Amino acid sequence: MNNIRVNVEDIKWSPHPTAQAVMMKPLITKKNDNANVSCILILIPKGKEVPMHVHEEQDDILYPLKGRATMWVDRVGSFSLEPGCVVRVPKGTKHKIENVTEDLLLYDVFWPALM
């Protein structure tokens, strides 16, 4: 049986595979938990960004826990990314995070699982 409860402080931060200086903390993954969803904390330092990319097979649901930035989503445009909003980027949709004016901490969910 996989872990039912894990202390987030026990999970190590690791570098994001494509965004320089961005860190990830995988909370729930297909590999570790045999789950069909990935839940990840993402930390984007002030002044950094997540470049334009697309998830061909996954919806990407972002919930900002702290910080401020601008997000751009294809066919929607740019909007503020900050606590109090939730964003769903449908699979196959280009998107990016830029203009990070305060360290941004995101709870990021991918369905089906990304990792």
Tab-separated table of C-alpha atoms in Angstrom:
chain	number	residue	atom	x	y	z
A	1	MET	CA	0.000	0.000	0.000
A	2	ASN	CA	1.232	3.480	-0.812
A	3	ASN	CA	1.628	6.292	1.671
A	4	ILE	CA	-1.682	7.744	2.804
A	5	ARG	CA	-0.198	10.610	4.826
A	6	VAL	CA	3.186	12.222	4.239
A	7	ASN	CA	4.784	15.177	5.997
A	8	VAL	CA	5.520	17.738	3.265
A	9	GLU	CA	8.633	18.882	5.155
A	10	ASP	CA	10.105	15.388	4.636
A	11	ILE	CA	9.929	15.720	0.835
A	12	LYS	CA	12.982	17.290	-0.780
A	13	TRP	CA	12.911	20.141	-3.290
A	14	SER	CA	14.408	19.303	-6.678
A	15	PRO	CA	15.211	21.459	-9.715
A	16	HIS	CA	12.506	21.917	-12.323
A	17	PRO	CA	13.572	20.044	-15.489
A	18	THR	CA	13.193	23.029	-17.859
A	19	ALA	CA	12.823	26.260	-15.835
A	20	GLN	CA	16.063	27.689	-14.468
A	21	ALA	CA	16.105	28.335	-10.679
A	22	VAL	CA	12.564	26.947	-10.280
A	23	MET	CA	12.140	24.189	-7.696
A	24	MET	CA	9.643	21.322	-7.394
A	25	LYS	CA	8.426	19.193	-4.506
A	26	PRO	CA	6.464	16.138	-5.734
A	27	LEU	CA	3.682	15.392	-3.247
A	28	ILE	CA	1.772	12.670	-5.117
A	29	THR	CA	3.019	10.943	-8.256
A	30	LYS	CA	2.271	7.960	-10.436
A	31	LYS	CA	5.769	6.598	-9.818
A	32	ASN	CA	5.765	6.910	-6.017
A	33	ASP	CA	2.069	6.492	-5.228
A	34	ASN	CA	0.618	4.561	-8.177
A	35	ALA	CA	-1.784	7.488	-8.635
A	36	ASN	CA	-3.349	8.737	-11.860
A	37	VAL	CA	-2.716	12.329	-10.760
A	38	SER	CA	0.419	14.332	-9.956
A	39	CYS	CA	0.332	16.939	-7.183
A	40	ILE	CA	3.437	19.108	-6.987
A	41	LEU	CA	4.524	22.224	-5.129
A	42	ILE	CA	6.306	24.632	-7.481
A	43	LEU	CA	8.478	27.486	-6.167
A	44	ILE	CA	9.329	30.230	-8.663
A	45	PRO	CA	11.683	32.877	-7.229
A	46	LYS	CA	11.072	36.564	-7.840
A	47	GLY	CA	12.463	37.529	-11.251
A	48	LYS	CA	12.400	33.985	-12.685
A	49	GLU	CA	9.867	32.407	-15.037
A	50	VAL	CA	8.499	29.196	-16.453
A	51	PRO	CA	8.968	29.483	-20.229
A	52	MET	CA	6.297	28.725	-22.797
A	53	HIS	CA	5.447	25.028	-22.868
A	54	VAL	CA	2.584	22.611	-23.409
A	55	HIS	CA	1.429	19.414	-21.728
A	56	GLU	CA	0.086	17.301	-24.579
A	57	GLU	CA	-1.580	14.673	-22.382
A	58	GLN	CA	-2.398	16.461	-19.103
A	59	ASP	CA	-4.718	19.178	-17.844
A	60	ASP	CA	-2.684	21.502	-15.591
A	61	ILE	CA	-4.502	22.976	-12.595
A	62	LEU	CA	-2.654	25.692	-10.684
A	63	TYR	CA	-3.579	27.101	-7.289
A	64	PRO	CA	-1.284	29.897	-6.049
A	65	LEU	CA	-0.537	29.674	-2.322
A	66	LYS	CA	1.584	32.838	-2.132
A	67	GLY	CA	3.288	35.384	-4.364
A	68	ARG	CA	2.393	37.223	-7.550
A	69	ALA	CA	3.105	36.776	-11.247
A	70	THR	CA	1.578	37.045	-14.696
A	71	MET	CA	0.383	33.963	-16.545
A	72	TRP	CA	-0.194	33.747	-20.274
A	73	VAL	CA	-2.421	31.037	-21.774
A	74	ASP	CA	-2.941	30.563	-25.511
A	75	ARG	CA	-6.355	31.781	-26.738
A	76	VAL	CA	-6.890	33.600	-23.402
A	77	GLY	CA	-3.999	36.048	-23.030
A	78	SER	CA	-2.299	37.363	-19.897
A	79	PHE	CA	-3.773	37.628	-16.410
A	80	SER	CA	-2.677	37.997	-12.791
A	81	LEU	CA	-1.626	34.826	-10.959
A	82	GLU	CA	-1.995	35.253	-7.196
A	83	PRO	CA	-3.645	33.651	-4.158
A	84	GLY	CA	-7.409	33.501	-4.460
A	85	CYS	CA	-7.544	32.266	-8.046
A	86	VAL	CA	-7.403	28.842	-9.631
A	87	VAL	CA	-6.327	28.201	-13.228
A	88	ARG	CA	-7.050	25.193	-15.428
A	89	VAL	CA	-4.912	24.885	-18.545
A	90	PRO	CA	-6.468	22.254	-20.831
A	91	LYS	CA	-4.134	19.627	-22.274
A	92	GLY	CA	-2.442	20.687	-25.504
A	93	THR	CA	-2.558	24.410	-24.595
A	94	LYS	CA	0.563	26.607	-24.627
A	95	HIS	CA	1.180	28.578	-21.436
A	96	LYS	CA	3.889	30.349	-19.427
A	97	ILE	CA	4.457	32.163	-16.141
A	98	GLU	CA	6.411	35.415	-16.193
A	99	ASN	CA	6.831	38.730	-14.382
A	100	VAL	CA	7.179	37.041	-10.982
A	101	THR	CA	7.179	40.074	-8.664
A	102	GLU	CA	7.068	38.054	-5.411
A	103	ASP	CA	8.307	34.496	-4.836
A	104	LEU	CA	5.469	32.355	-6.194
A	105	LEU	CA	4.422	29.105	-4.518
A	106	LEU	CA	1.970	27.005	-6.538
A	107	TYR	CA	0.039	23.853	-5.761
A	108	ASP	CA	0.086	22.272	-9.217
A	109	VAL	CA	-2.079	19.294	-10.206
A	110	PHE	CA	-1.686	17.318	-13.438
A	111	TRP	CA	-4.349	14.904	-14.643
A	112	PRO	CA	-3.642	12.292	-15.782
A	113	ALA	CA	-0.370	11.950	-13.907
A	114	LEU	CA	2.650	13.745	-15.353
A	115	MET	CA	5.250	11.905	-13.314
